[in-house]
Coordinates of C-alpha atoms in Angstrom, one line a residue:
X1 CA -95.4 187.5 -164.5
X2 CA -95.0 188.7 -160.9
X3 CA -98.1 188.5 -158.6
X4 CA -99.3 191.6 -157.0
X5 CA -97.6 192.4 -153.6
X6 CA -101.1 192.3 -151.8
X7 CA -101.6 188.7 -153.0
X8 CA -98.3 187.5 -151.7
X9 CA -98.8 189.3 -148.3
X10 CA -102.3 187.8 -148.0
X11 CA -100.9 184.3 -148.8
X12 CA -98.3 184.7 -146.1
X13 CA -100.7 186.0 -143.5
X14 CA -103.1 183.1 -144.3
X15 CA -100.3 180.6 -143.8
X16 CA -99.2 182.3 -140.6
X17 CA -102.8 182.3 -139.2
X18 CA -103.0 178.4 -140.0
X19 CA -99.8 178.0 -137.9
X20 CA -101.3 180.0 -135.1
X21 CA -104.5 177.7 -134.9
X22 CA -104.9 177.0 -131.3
X23 CA -106.7 173.8 -132.0
X24 CA -104.0 172.0 -133.8
X25 CA -100.6 170.7 -133.1
X26 CA -98.3 172.4 -135.7
X27 CA -94.8 171.8 -136.9
X28 CA -93.4 174.8 -138.9
X29 CA -90.4 174.6 -141.3
X30 CA -89.5 178.3 -141.6
X31 CA -86.4 179.9 -143.2
X32 CA -84.8 183.1 -141.8
X33 CA -86.8 186.2 -142.6
X34 CA -90.2 184.3 -143.1
X35 CA -91.8 185.5 -139.8
X36 CA -90.9 182.8 -137.3
X37 CA -91.0 185.1 -134.4
X38 CA -94.3 186.5 -135.6
X39 CA -95.8 183.1 -135.9
X40 CA -94.6 182.1 -132.5
X41 CA -96.0 185.3 -130.9
X42 CA -99.4 185.0 -132.8
X43 CA -99.6 181.4 -131.6
X44 CA -99.3 182.5 -128.0
X45 CA -101.8 185.2 -128.5
X46 CA -104.3 182.8 -130.1
X47 CA -103.9 180.4 -127.2
X48 CA -104.7 183.1 -124.7
X49 CA -107.6 184.3 -126.7
X50 CA -109.0 180.7 -126.8
X51 CA -109.1 180.7 -123.1
X52 CA -105.9 179.0 -122.1
X53 CA -104.6 180.2 -118.8
X54 CA -101.2 181.9 -119.1
X55 CA -99.6 179.6 -116.6
X56 CA -100.4 176.5 -118.8
X57 CA -98.3 177.7 -121.7
X58 CA -94.7 176.8 -121.8
X59 CA -92.6 178.4 -124.6
X60 CA -89.0 177.1 -124.8
X61 CA -86.7 179.6 -126.7
X62 CA -83.1 179.3 -127.6
X63 CA -81.5 182.4 -126.0
X64 CA -82.4 184.8 -123.3
X65 CA -82.6 187.6 -125.9
X66 CA -85.1 185.6 -127.9
X67 CA -87.2 185.0 -124.7
X68 CA -87.1 188.7 -123.8
X69 CA -88.1 189.6 -127.3
X70 CA -91.0 187.4 -127.4
X71 CA -92.2 188.4 -123.9
X72 CA -91.9 192.0 -124.9
X73 CA -93.9 191.4 -128.2
X74 CA -96.7 189.7 -126.4
X75 CA -96.8 192.3 -123.6
X76 CA -96.9 195.0 -126.1
X77 CA -99.8 193.6 -128.2
X78 CA -101.8 192.7 -125.0
X79 CA -101.3 196.3 -123.7
X80 CA -102.5 197.7 -127.0
X81 CA -105.5 195.4 -126.9
X82 CA -106.4 196.7 -123.4
X83 CA -106.5 200.2 -124.7
X84 CA -107.7 200.0 -128.3
X85 CA -110.9 201.5 -129.5
X86 CA -113.4 198.9 -130.5
X87 CA -112.9 199.3 -134.1
X88 CA -109.2 198.9 -134.1
X89 CA -109.5 195.9 -131.7
X90 CA -112.1 194.2 -134.1
X91 CA -109.6 194.7 -137.0
X92 CA -106.6 193.4 -134.9
X93 CA -108.4 190.3 -133.8
X94 CA -109.8 189.7 -137.3
X95 CA -106.3 189.9 -138.7
X96 CA -105.0 187.3 -136.1
X97 CA -107.8 184.7 -136.4
X98 CA -109.5 185.5 -139.8
X99 CA -112.9 185.4 -138.0
X100 CA -115.0 188.3 -136.8
X101 CA -114.5 188.5 -132.9
X102 CA -117.5 188.2 -130.7
X103 CA -118.3 190.5 -128.0
X104 CA -116.8 187.9 -125.5
X105 CA -113.7 187.5 -127.5
X106 CA -113.1 191.2 -127.5
X107 CA -113.7 191.4 -123.7
X108 CA -111.3 188.5 -123.2
X109 CA -108.6 190.4 -125.3
X110 CA -108.9 193.5 -123.1
X111 CA -108.6 191.3 -120.0
X112 CA -105.6 189.3 -121.1
X113 CA -102.9 191.9 -120.2
X114 CA -104.1 191.9 -116.6
X115 CA -104.3 188.1 -116.5
X116 CA -100.7 187.8 -117.6
X117 CA -99.6 190.3 -115.0
X118 CA -101.4 188.5 -112.3
X119 CA -99.9 185.0 -113.2
X120 CA -97.6 183.9 -110.5
X121 CA -94.1 183.9 -111.8
X122 CA -95.4 185.3 -115.2
X123 CA -95.7 183.4 -118.4
X124 CA -93.2 180.5 -118.9
X125 CA -91.2 182.0 -121.7
X126 CA -87.8 180.6 -121.0
X127 CA -84.7 179.1 -122.4
X128 CA -84.4 175.3 -122.1
X129 CA -81.7 175.7 -119.4
X130 CA -83.8 178.3 -117.5
X131 CA -86.8 175.8 -117.5
X132 CA -84.6 172.8 -116.4
X133 CA -83.2 175.0 -113.5
X134 CA -86.7 175.9 -112.3
X135 CA -87.8 172.2 -112.5
X136 CA -84.8 170.9 -110.7
X137 CA -85.1 173.6 -107.9
X138 CA -88.7 172.3 -107.5
X139 CA -87.7 168.6 -107.4
X140 CA -84.1 168.5 -106.1
X141 CA -84.5 165.4 -103.9
X142 CA -86.3 163.5 -106.7
X143 CA -83.5 164.5 -109.1
X144 CA -80.8 163.4 -106.5
X145 CA -79.0 166.8 -106.5
X146 CA -78.4 169.3 -103.7
X147 CA -81.3 171.6 -103.1
X148 CA -79.0 174.6 -102.8
X149 CA -77.2 174.0 -106.1
X150 CA -75.9 176.9 -108.2
X151 CA -75.4 177.0 -111.9
X152 CA -72.0 177.5 -113.5
X153 CA -71.9 180.1 -116.2
X154 CA -69.8 179.2 -119.3
X155 CA -66.7 181.0 -118.1
X156 CA -66.7 179.4 -114.6
X157 CA -67.4 176.0 -116.2
X158 CA -64.4 176.4 -118.6
X159 CA -62.2 177.3 -115.6
X160 CA -63.4 174.4 -113.6
X161 CA -62.8 172.1 -116.6
X162 CA -59.3 173.4 -116.9
X163 CA -58.7 172.6 -113.2
X164 CA -59.9 169.1 -113.7
X165 CA -57.9 168.5 -116.9
X166 CA -54.6 169.8 -115.0
X167 CA -55.4 167.5 -112.2
X168 CA -55.6 164.4 -114.6
X169 CA -52.6 165.5 -116.6
X170 CA -50.6 165.8 -113.4
X171 CA -51.7 162.3 -112.2
X172 CA -50.7 161.0 -115.6
X173 CA -47.2 162.6 -115.5
X174 CA -46.4 161.2 -112.1
X175 CA -47.1 157.7 -113.5
X176 CA -48.9 156.5 -110.4
X177 CA -51.5 155.2 -112.9
X178 CA -49.5 153.6 -115.8
X179 CA -52.5 153.3 -118.1
X180 CA -53.2 157.0 -117.8
X181 CA -49.5 157.9 -118.4
X182 CA -49.6 155.8 -121.6
X183 CA -52.9 157.4 -122.7
X184 CA -51.5 160.9 -122.3
X185 CA -48.3 159.9 -124.3
X186 CA -50.4 158.5 -127.0
X187 CA -52.8 161.5 -127.3
X188 CA -50.1 164.1 -127.2
X189 CA -48.2 162.1 -129.8
X190 CA -51.3 162.6 -132.1
X191 CA -52.2 166.2 -131.5
X192 CA -50.6 169.5 -130.4
X193 CA -51.6 171.7 -127.4
X194 CA -54.2 173.6 -129.1
X195 CA -55.9 170.6 -130.6
X196 CA -55.8 168.9 -127.2
X197 CA -57.8 171.7 -125.6
X198 CA -60.3 171.3 -128.4
X199 CA -60.5 167.5 -128.0
X200 CA -61.2 168.0 -124.2
X201 CA -63.9 170.6 -125.0
X202 CA -65.5 168.3 -127.5
X203 CA -65.5 165.4 -125.0
X204 CA -67.1 167.6 -122.5
X205 CA -70.0 168.4 -124.9
X206 CA -70.4 164.8 -125.7
X207 CA -70.2 163.6 -122.1
X208 CA -73.9 162.7 -122.1
X209 CA -73.1 160.1 -124.8
X210 CA -69.9 159.0 -123.1
X211 CA -71.7 158.6 -119.7
X212 CA -74.5 156.5 -121.5
X213 CA -71.9 154.2 -123.1
X214 CA -69.9 153.8 -119.9
X215 CA -73.2 153.0 -117.9
X216 CA -74.3 150.4 -120.6
X217 CA -70.9 148.7 -121.0
X218 CA -69.6 148.9 -117.3
X219 CA -66.4 150.8 -117.6
X220 CA -64.0 152.5 -119.9
X221 CA -62.0 149.3 -120.7
X222 CA -65.2 147.6 -121.8
X223 CA -66.0 150.7 -124.0
X224 CA -62.5 150.5 -125.5
X225 CA -63.0 146.7 -126.3
X226 CA -66.2 147.6 -128.1
X227 CA -64.4 150.3 -130.1
X228 CA -61.7 147.8 -131.1
X229 CA -64.4 145.2 -132.0
X230 CA -66.2 147.9 -134.2
X231 CA -62.9 148.7 -136.1
X232 CA -62.1 144.9 -136.2
X233 CA -58.8 145.4 -134.3
X234 CA -57.8 142.5 -132.1
X235 CA -56.8 143.2 -128.4
X236 CA -53.3 144.4 -128.1
X237 CA -52.9 145.2 -131.7
X238 CA -50.9 148.3 -132.3
X239 CA -50.1 149.9 -135.8
X240 CA -46.4 148.8 -135.4
X241 CA -47.6 145.2 -134.6
X242 CA -50.0 145.0 -137.6
X243 CA -47.3 146.5 -139.9
X244 CA -44.5 144.1 -138.7
X245 CA -46.9 141.1 -139.0
X246 CA -48.0 142.2 -142.5
X247 CA -44.2 142.4 -143.7
X248 CA -43.5 138.8 -142.5
X249 CA -42.4 136.4 -145.2
X250 CA -45.5 134.2 -144.5
X251 CA -47.7 137.0 -145.6
X252 CA -45.8 137.6 -148.8
X253 CA -45.9 135.8 -152.2
X254 CA -42.0 135.6 -152.1
X255 CA -41.8 133.4 -155.4
X256 CA -44.1 135.8 -157.3
X257 CA -42.5 138.9 -156.1
X258 CA -38.9 137.6 -157.0
X259 CA -40.2 136.7 -160.5
X260 CA -41.7 140.3 -160.7
X261 CA -38.4 141.7 -159.5
X262 CA -36.4 139.9 -162.3
X263 CA -38.9 140.9 -165.0
X264 CA -38.6 144.6 -163.7
X265 CA -35.0 144.5 -163.5
X266 CA -34.5 143.3 -167.0
X267 CA -36.9 145.8 -168.5
X268 CA -35.6 148.6 -170.8
X269 CA -37.8 151.2 -169.0
X270 CA -36.1 153.1 -166.2
X271 CA -39.2 153.3 -164.1
X272 CA -39.5 149.5 -164.2
X273 CA -35.8 149.0 -163.2
X274 CA -36.1 151.6 -160.3
X275 CA -39.3 149.8 -159.0
X276 CA -37.6 146.4 -159.2
X277 CA -34.5 147.6 -157.5
X278 CA -36.7 149.1 -154.6
X279 CA -38.8 146.0 -154.2
X280 CA -35.6 143.7 -154.3
X281 CA -34.0 146.0 -151.6
X282 CA -37.2 145.8 -149.4
X283 CA -37.5 142.0 -149.7
X284 CA -33.7 141.5 -148.7
X285 CA -34.4 143.1 -145.3
X286 CA -35.6 141.5 -142.1
X287 CA -39.2 141.9 -140.7
X288 CA -38.6 145.1 -138.5
X289 CA -36.5 146.8 -141.1
X290 CA -39.3 146.0 -143.7
X291 CA -41.8 147.6 -141.4
X292 CA -39.6 150.7 -140.9
X293 CA -39.4 151.2 -144.7
X294 CA -42.9 150.1 -145.3
X295 CA -44.1 153.4 -146.6
X296 CA -41.3 153.6 -149.2
X297 CA -42.2 150.1 -150.3
X298 CA -45.9 151.1 -150.7
X299 CA -44.9 153.9 -153.1
X300 CA -43.9 151.3 -155.6
X301 CA -47.5 150.1 -155.9
X302 CA -49.7 153.1 -154.7
X303 CA -50.1 156.7 -155.4
X304 CA -49.7 159.4 -152.8
X305 CA -53.5 159.3 -152.3
X306 CA -53.3 155.6 -151.6
X307 CA -54.8 154.3 -154.7
X308 CA -53.3 151.6 -156.8
X309 CA -51.1 152.9 -159.7
X310 CA -52.6 152.5 -163.0
X311 CA -49.5 150.9 -164.5
X312 CA -47.2 148.7 -162.2
X313 CA -45.1 147.5 -165.3
X314 CA -44.6 148.7 -168.7
X315 CA -46.3 147.1 -171.7
X316 CA -43.1 145.9 -173.3
X317 CA -41.9 144.2 -170.1
X318 CA -45.2 142.6 -169.5
X319 CA -45.2 141.2 -172.9
X320 CA -41.9 139.5 -172.2
X321 CA -43.1 138.2 -168.7
X322 CA -46.8 137.4 -169.0
X323 CA -48.6 137.3 -165.6
X324 CA -46.3 139.6 -163.7
X325 CA -48.9 142.4 -163.7
X326 CA -51.3 140.1 -161.7
X327 CA -48.6 139.4 -159.1
X328 CA -47.8 143.0 -158.7
X329 CA -51.6 143.8 -158.6
X330 CA -52.3 141.2 -155.9
X331 CA -49.5 142.7 -153.8
X332 CA -50.9 146.2 -154.4
X333 CA -54.2 145.0 -153.1
X334 CA -52.7 143.3 -150.2
X335 CA -50.9 146.6 -149.2
X336 CA -54.2 148.6 -149.5
X337 CA -55.9 146.2 -147.0
X338 CA -52.7 146.2 -144.7
X339 CA -52.7 150.0 -144.6
X340 CA -56.3 150.0 -143.8
X341 CA -55.7 147.7 -140.9
X342 CA -52.8 149.8 -139.7
X343 CA -55.1 152.9 -139.8
X344 CA -57.7 151.1 -137.9
X345 CA -55.2 150.2 -135.3
X346 CA -54.1 153.8 -135.2
X347 CA -57.6 155.0 -134.7
X348 CA -58.3 152.4 -132.1
X349 CA -55.2 153.1 -130.1
X350 CA -55.8 156.8 -130.2
X351 CA -59.5 156.5 -129.4
X352 CA -58.7 154.2 -126.5
X353 CA -56.2 156.7 -125.1
X354 CA -58.6 159.6 -125.5
X355 CA -61.5 157.7 -123.8
X356 CA -59.2 156.8 -120.8
X357 CA -58.2 160.5 -120.5
X358 CA -61.7 161.8 -121.2
X359 CA -63.4 159.4 -118.7
X360 CA -60.8 160.3 -116.1
X361 CA -61.1 164.1 -116.8
X362 CA -64.9 164.1 -116.7
X363 CA -64.9 162.2 -113.4
X364 CA -62.6 164.9 -112.0
X365 CA -64.8 167.6 -113.3
X366 CA -67.8 166.0 -111.7
X367 CA -66.0 165.7 -108.5
X368 CA -65.1 169.4 -108.6
X369 CA -68.6 170.4 -109.3
X370 CA -70.1 168.1 -106.6
X371 CA -67.8 169.5 -103.9
X372 CA -69.0 172.9 -104.7
X373 CA -72.8 171.9 -105.3
X374 CA -72.6 173.3 -108.9
X375 CA -74.2 172.2 -112.1
X376 CA -73.3 173.4 -115.6
X377 CA -75.8 174.0 -118.4
X378 CA -75.2 170.5 -119.7
X379 CA -75.9 169.0 -116.2
X380 CA -79.2 170.8 -116.0
X381 CA -80.5 169.3 -119.2
X382 CA -79.1 165.7 -118.3
X383 CA -80.4 165.8 -114.8
X384 CA -83.9 167.0 -116.1
X385 CA -84.0 164.2 -118.6
X386 CA -83.1 161.7 -116.1
X387 CA -85.6 163.0 -113.7
X388 CA -88.4 162.8 -116.2
X389 CA -87.4 159.3 -117.2
X390 CA -86.6 157.9 -113.7
X391 CA -88.8 154.9 -112.8
X392 CA -91.1 155.5 -109.8
X393 CA -90.3 159.2 -109.7
X394 CA -91.1 160.6 -113.2
X395 CA -94.9 159.8 -113.0
X396 CA -95.1 161.9 -109.8
X397 CA -93.2 164.8 -111.4
X398 CA -95.3 164.6 -114.6
X399 CA -98.4 164.4 -112.5
X400 CA -97.4 167.7 -110.7
X401 CA -96.5 169.3 -114.0
X402 CA -99.5 167.8 -115.9
X403 CA -101.9 170.2 -114.1
X404 CA -99.8 173.1 -115.1
X405 CA -99.1 172.5 -118.7
X406 CA -101.4 172.4 -121.7
X407 CA -99.3 173.7 -124.6
X408 CA -95.6 173.5 -125.3
X409 CA -94.0 175.7 -128.0
X410 CA -90.4 175.2 -129.1
X411 CA -88.5 178.0 -130.8
X412 CA -85.4 177.4 -133.1
X413 CA -86.3 173.7 -132.9
X414 CA -83.4 172.9 -135.3
X415 CA -81.0 173.6 -132.5
X416 CA -82.6 171.3 -130.0
X417 CA -80.2 168.4 -129.2
X418 CA -81.4 164.8 -128.6
X419 CA -81.3 165.1 -124.8
X420 CA -83.4 168.3 -124.9
X421 CA -85.8 166.5 -127.3
X422 CA -86.2 163.8 -124.7
X423 CA -87.3 166.3 -122.2
X424 CA -89.8 167.9 -124.5
X425 CA -91.2 164.3 -125.4
X426 CA -91.5 163.5 -121.6
X427 CA -93.3 166.7 -121.0
X428 CA -95.8 166.1 -123.8
X429 CA -96.1 162.4 -123.0
X430 CA -99.6 162.8 -121.4
X431 CA -100.8 165.2 -123.9
X432 CA -102.0 162.6 -126.3
X433 CA -102.6 159.7 -124.0
X434 CA -106.0 158.8 -125.3
X435 CA -108.4 157.7 -122.5
X436 CA -106.2 159.2 -119.9
X437 CA -105.9 162.6 -121.6
X438 CA -107.7 165.6 -120.2
X439 CA -110.8 167.0 -122.1
X440 CA -108.9 170.3 -122.9
X441 CA -107.1 170.7 -126.3
X442 CA -103.5 170.2 -125.7
X443 CA -100.9 170.8 -128.4
X444 CA -97.3 170.9 -129.3
X445 CA -95.8 173.7 -131.6
X446 CA -92.4 173.7 -133.0
X447 CA -90.8 176.2 -135.5
X448 CA -87.4 176.0 -136.9
X449 CA -85.2 176.0 -139.9
X450 CA -83.4 172.5 -140.6
X451 CA -81.0 174.2 -142.9
X452 CA -79.4 176.0 -139.9
X453 CA -78.8 172.6 -138.4
X454 CA -75.8 172.3 -140.8
X455 CA -73.8 174.3 -138.2
X456 CA -74.3 171.3 -135.7
X457 CA -74.9 173.8 -132.9
X458 CA -75.2 171.8 -129.6
X459 CA -75.0 168.5 -131.6
X460 CA -78.2 169.3 -133.4
X461 CA -78.9 167.9 -137.0
X462 CA -81.6 167.8 -139.6
X463 CA -82.3 164.1 -138.8
X464 CA -83.3 165.0 -135.2
X465 CA -85.6 167.6 -136.3
X466 CA -87.2 165.4 -138.8
X467 CA -87.3 162.4 -136.4
X468 CA -89.1 164.4 -133.7
X469 CA -91.5 165.7 -136.2
X470 CA -92.5 162.1 -137.1
X471 CA -92.6 161.2 -133.3
X472 CA -95.2 163.9 -132.6
X473 CA -97.1 163.4 -135.6
X474 CA -97.5 159.8 -134.8
X475 CA -98.7 160.6 -131.2
X476 CA -101.2 163.3 -132.5
X477 CA -102.7 161.0 -135.1
X478 CA -103.0 158.1 -132.7
X479 CA -104.9 160.5 -130.4
X480 CA -107.0 161.6 -133.4
X481 CA -106.2 165.2 -132.8
X482 CA -105.4 167.9 -135.4
X483 CA -101.9 167.9 -136.8
X484 CA -100.5 170.5 -139.3
X485 CA -97.1 170.7 -141.1
X486 CA -96.6 174.2 -142.5
X487 CA -93.7 175.4 -144.4
X488 CA -93.1 179.2 -144.4
X489 CA -91.4 180.1 -147.7
X490 CA -92.4 183.8 -148.3
X491 CA -89.5 185.9 -147.2
X492 CA -90.1 189.4 -145.9
X493 CA -86.4 190.1 -145.8
X494 CA -84.7 189.3 -149.0
X495 CA -85.4 190.6 -152.6
X496 CA -86.0 188.4 -155.6
X497 CA -82.3 188.4 -156.8
X498 CA -81.0 186.9 -153.6
X499 CA -83.8 184.2 -153.3
X500 CA -83.5 183.3 -156.9
X501 CA -79.7 182.8 -156.5
X502 CA -80.3 180.6 -153.4
X503 CA -83.2 178.7 -155.1
X504 CA -80.9 178.0 -158.2
X505 CA -78.2 176.6 -155.8
X506 CA -80.4 174.4 -153.7
X507 CA -82.6 173.1 -156.6
X508 CA -79.6 170.9 -157.4
X509 CA -79.9 167.4 -155.8
X510 CA -76.3 167.4 -154.7
X511 CA -76.8 170.6 -152.7
X512 CA -79.8 169.1 -150.9
X513 CA -78.1 166.0 -149.6
X514 CA -78.3 165.6 -145.9
X515 CA -80.5 168.7 -145.4
X516 CA -84.1 167.7 -146.2
X517 CA -85.8 164.7 -145.0
X518 CA -88.3 165.0 -147.8
X519 CA -85.5 165.4 -150.3
X520 CA -87.1 168.5 -151.9
X521 CA -85.9 172.2 -151.6
X522 CA -88.8 174.4 -150.4
X523 CA -88.7 177.1 -153.0
X524 CA -88.8 180.6 -151.5
X525 CA -90.6 183.6 -152.7
X526 CA -90.1 187.3 -151.9
X527 CA -92.8 189.6 -150.5
X528 CA -90.8 192.6 -151.8
X529 CA -92.0 192.1 -155.2
X530 CA -90.5 194.6 -157.7
X531 CA -87.6 195.7 -155.5
X532 CA -84.2 195.5 -156.9
X533 CA -81.3 193.2 -155.7
X534 CA -77.9 192.3 -156.7
X535 CA -75.8 189.0 -156.2
X536 CA -72.1 189.1 -156.9
X537 CA -70.4 185.8 -157.0
X538 CA -66.6 186.1 -156.0
X539 CA -64.0 183.4 -156.0
X540 CA -63.1 182.1 -152.6
X541 CA -60.3 183.6 -150.8
X542 CA -58.1 180.5 -150.3
X543 CA -54.8 180.3 -148.1
X544 CA -51.7 181.1 -150.0
X545 CA -48.9 178.6 -150.3
X546 CA -46.3 179.4 -147.7
X547 CA -42.7 179.5 -148.8
X548 CA -40.4 177.3 -146.8
X549 CA -38.1 179.5 -144.6
X550 CA -34.3 179.2 -145.1
X551 CA -32.8 176.6 -142.9
X552 CA -31.0 178.1 -139.8
X553 CA -32.0 181.6 -140.9
X554 CA -32.0 184.1 -137.9
X555 CA -35.3 185.6 -137.1
X556 CA -34.2 189.3 -138.0
X557 CA -37.2 190.3 -140.0
X558 CA -41.0 190.3 -139.4
X559 CA -43.2 188.4 -141.9
X560 CA -46.8 188.9 -142.0
X561 CA -49.0 185.7 -141.8
X562 CA -51.6 184.9 -144.4
X563 CA -55.1 185.5 -143.4
X564 CA -57.8 184.7 -146.0
X565 CA -60.4 186.4 -143.9
X566 CA -58.2 189.5 -143.7
X567 CA -57.7 189.5 -147.5
X568 CA -61.4 189.1 -148.1
X569 CA -62.3 191.9 -145.7
X570 CA -59.7 194.1 -147.6
X571 CA -61.3 193.2 -151.0
X572 CA -64.8 194.0 -149.7
X573 CA -63.6 197.4 -148.4
X574 CA -62.0 198.1 -151.7
X575 CA -65.0 197.2 -153.6
X576 CA -67.1 199.7 -151.5
X577 CA -64.5 202.4 -151.9
X578 CA -64.5 201.9 -155.7
X579 CA -68.4 202.1 -155.7
X580 CA -68.2 205.3 -153.7
X581 CA -65.5 206.9 -156.0
X582 CA -67.2 206.0 -159.1
X583 CA -70.7 207.1 -157.9
X584 CA -72.1 203.5 -158.6
X585 CA -75.5 203.1 -157.1
X586 CA -77.6 200.0 -156.4
X587 CA -81.1 200.3 -157.5
X588 CA -83.5 200.0 -154.5
X589 CA -86.8 200.0 -156.4

């Protein structure tokens, strides 16, 4: 039996009030439509009501639009409080705090709008990049960057990256650096032009990790050696060398294979005779020819997927030649291992080439930026992280910031990447420092939806979200301060039909894997009780199998390409048109 709507709304409000508690550090796990922005806004309002100066609150949002939306919500509410009749103000503050407001609290609420307006620079409601930019502008010499630096927008950064890439490719083409020319040849052998662009962009996004590895290991050659060691590939091993070595007589059970060839050739079964002839032909060749025909030889033992065939010899032939199946199975297992080592060599060679190109391109990209005194968005984050971790400098910077920050709030925390989390952790380092901490209550608040981390935006992942939650929980507990973990599971957006479908899917263990650190799906409930909804399950729109064009056919006719998205869009349009024609209506209540 469904609960009354008022009960559900009151439960949701109580949970949101608990999340807005200005005395506790809070970690909120909130799905879309559960009131994340409302909770974040109420949290700031509660902090202001508790007497926190506006300048000591830092709210890090994900986009400029989110920052503007939150700033507007706060300003609108403070403006209302300033002009509200006493009765309406009493009810508004009671709904926010669940406690009857005192006369002082009401007076404070009326003054907050003016306090925020009088705050130099306004409240710190910023994107992480805007915050990093303001910090670096304040401490440019300590960060080791030009005080007059400008920030590259995404388009300008992409154009500069293309310049850097072209410069590296031109150097590789001239063959003035043989290793660079070989690296370009290897990468272009593995990928096409479009994929090459994607690889370079991916390397740019991961340049923080690449720079860390290069700094730790010394140079790109040491990094390549480390990659080879991890893949268990010896120095100088190429796929061709591994394959040729694996086809040498010394690596083969020649006597056993010749016995197997004779048994297969004398079999009455056609498949046995064909396999025996193929193996005999391959054994008769020299090492390099064997390597060239290696894949054909493997087909006699392995399936197209690389698995050992269930039957390598028929039962009748085996009965006449006991033990041949073991010889063939041993060779099949050796081939599986050899193919794995060949694949490892392919990966090692391609990765080494990509690392050489990537390191050179990133160096060229950095030189282009330095010559123009420019930083891109990733540079802002990395420079700020390094500044806050630099020995001898970070304590001074944190001391200057320490007097101006008491509360840090992180919106869309699931999309915060590891370097950004390091910045937040450094900023909050003194919040829970025990004896050295200030007397004022200082808190960290984060709200996010770990399910959205499946998109991997900015290299975020559910593990980072969970790891930072444990980090701050441990710090707060050590300081004997208040800590709350609050899930928001009551949706104000979807109806029961939609939420029931989602709950049914994610209640299955295989659907939860990798999403939730606790290993349990937080079941969602609707606030719109009694309202109707409909979920239709459609088969996926899969790509169609393309027919092979006729060889040497002249391009005299235009052929439409297959687009699963386009087909799905047409199906949706046709479904809506059919609903309109037939007068079909969806129940709303």
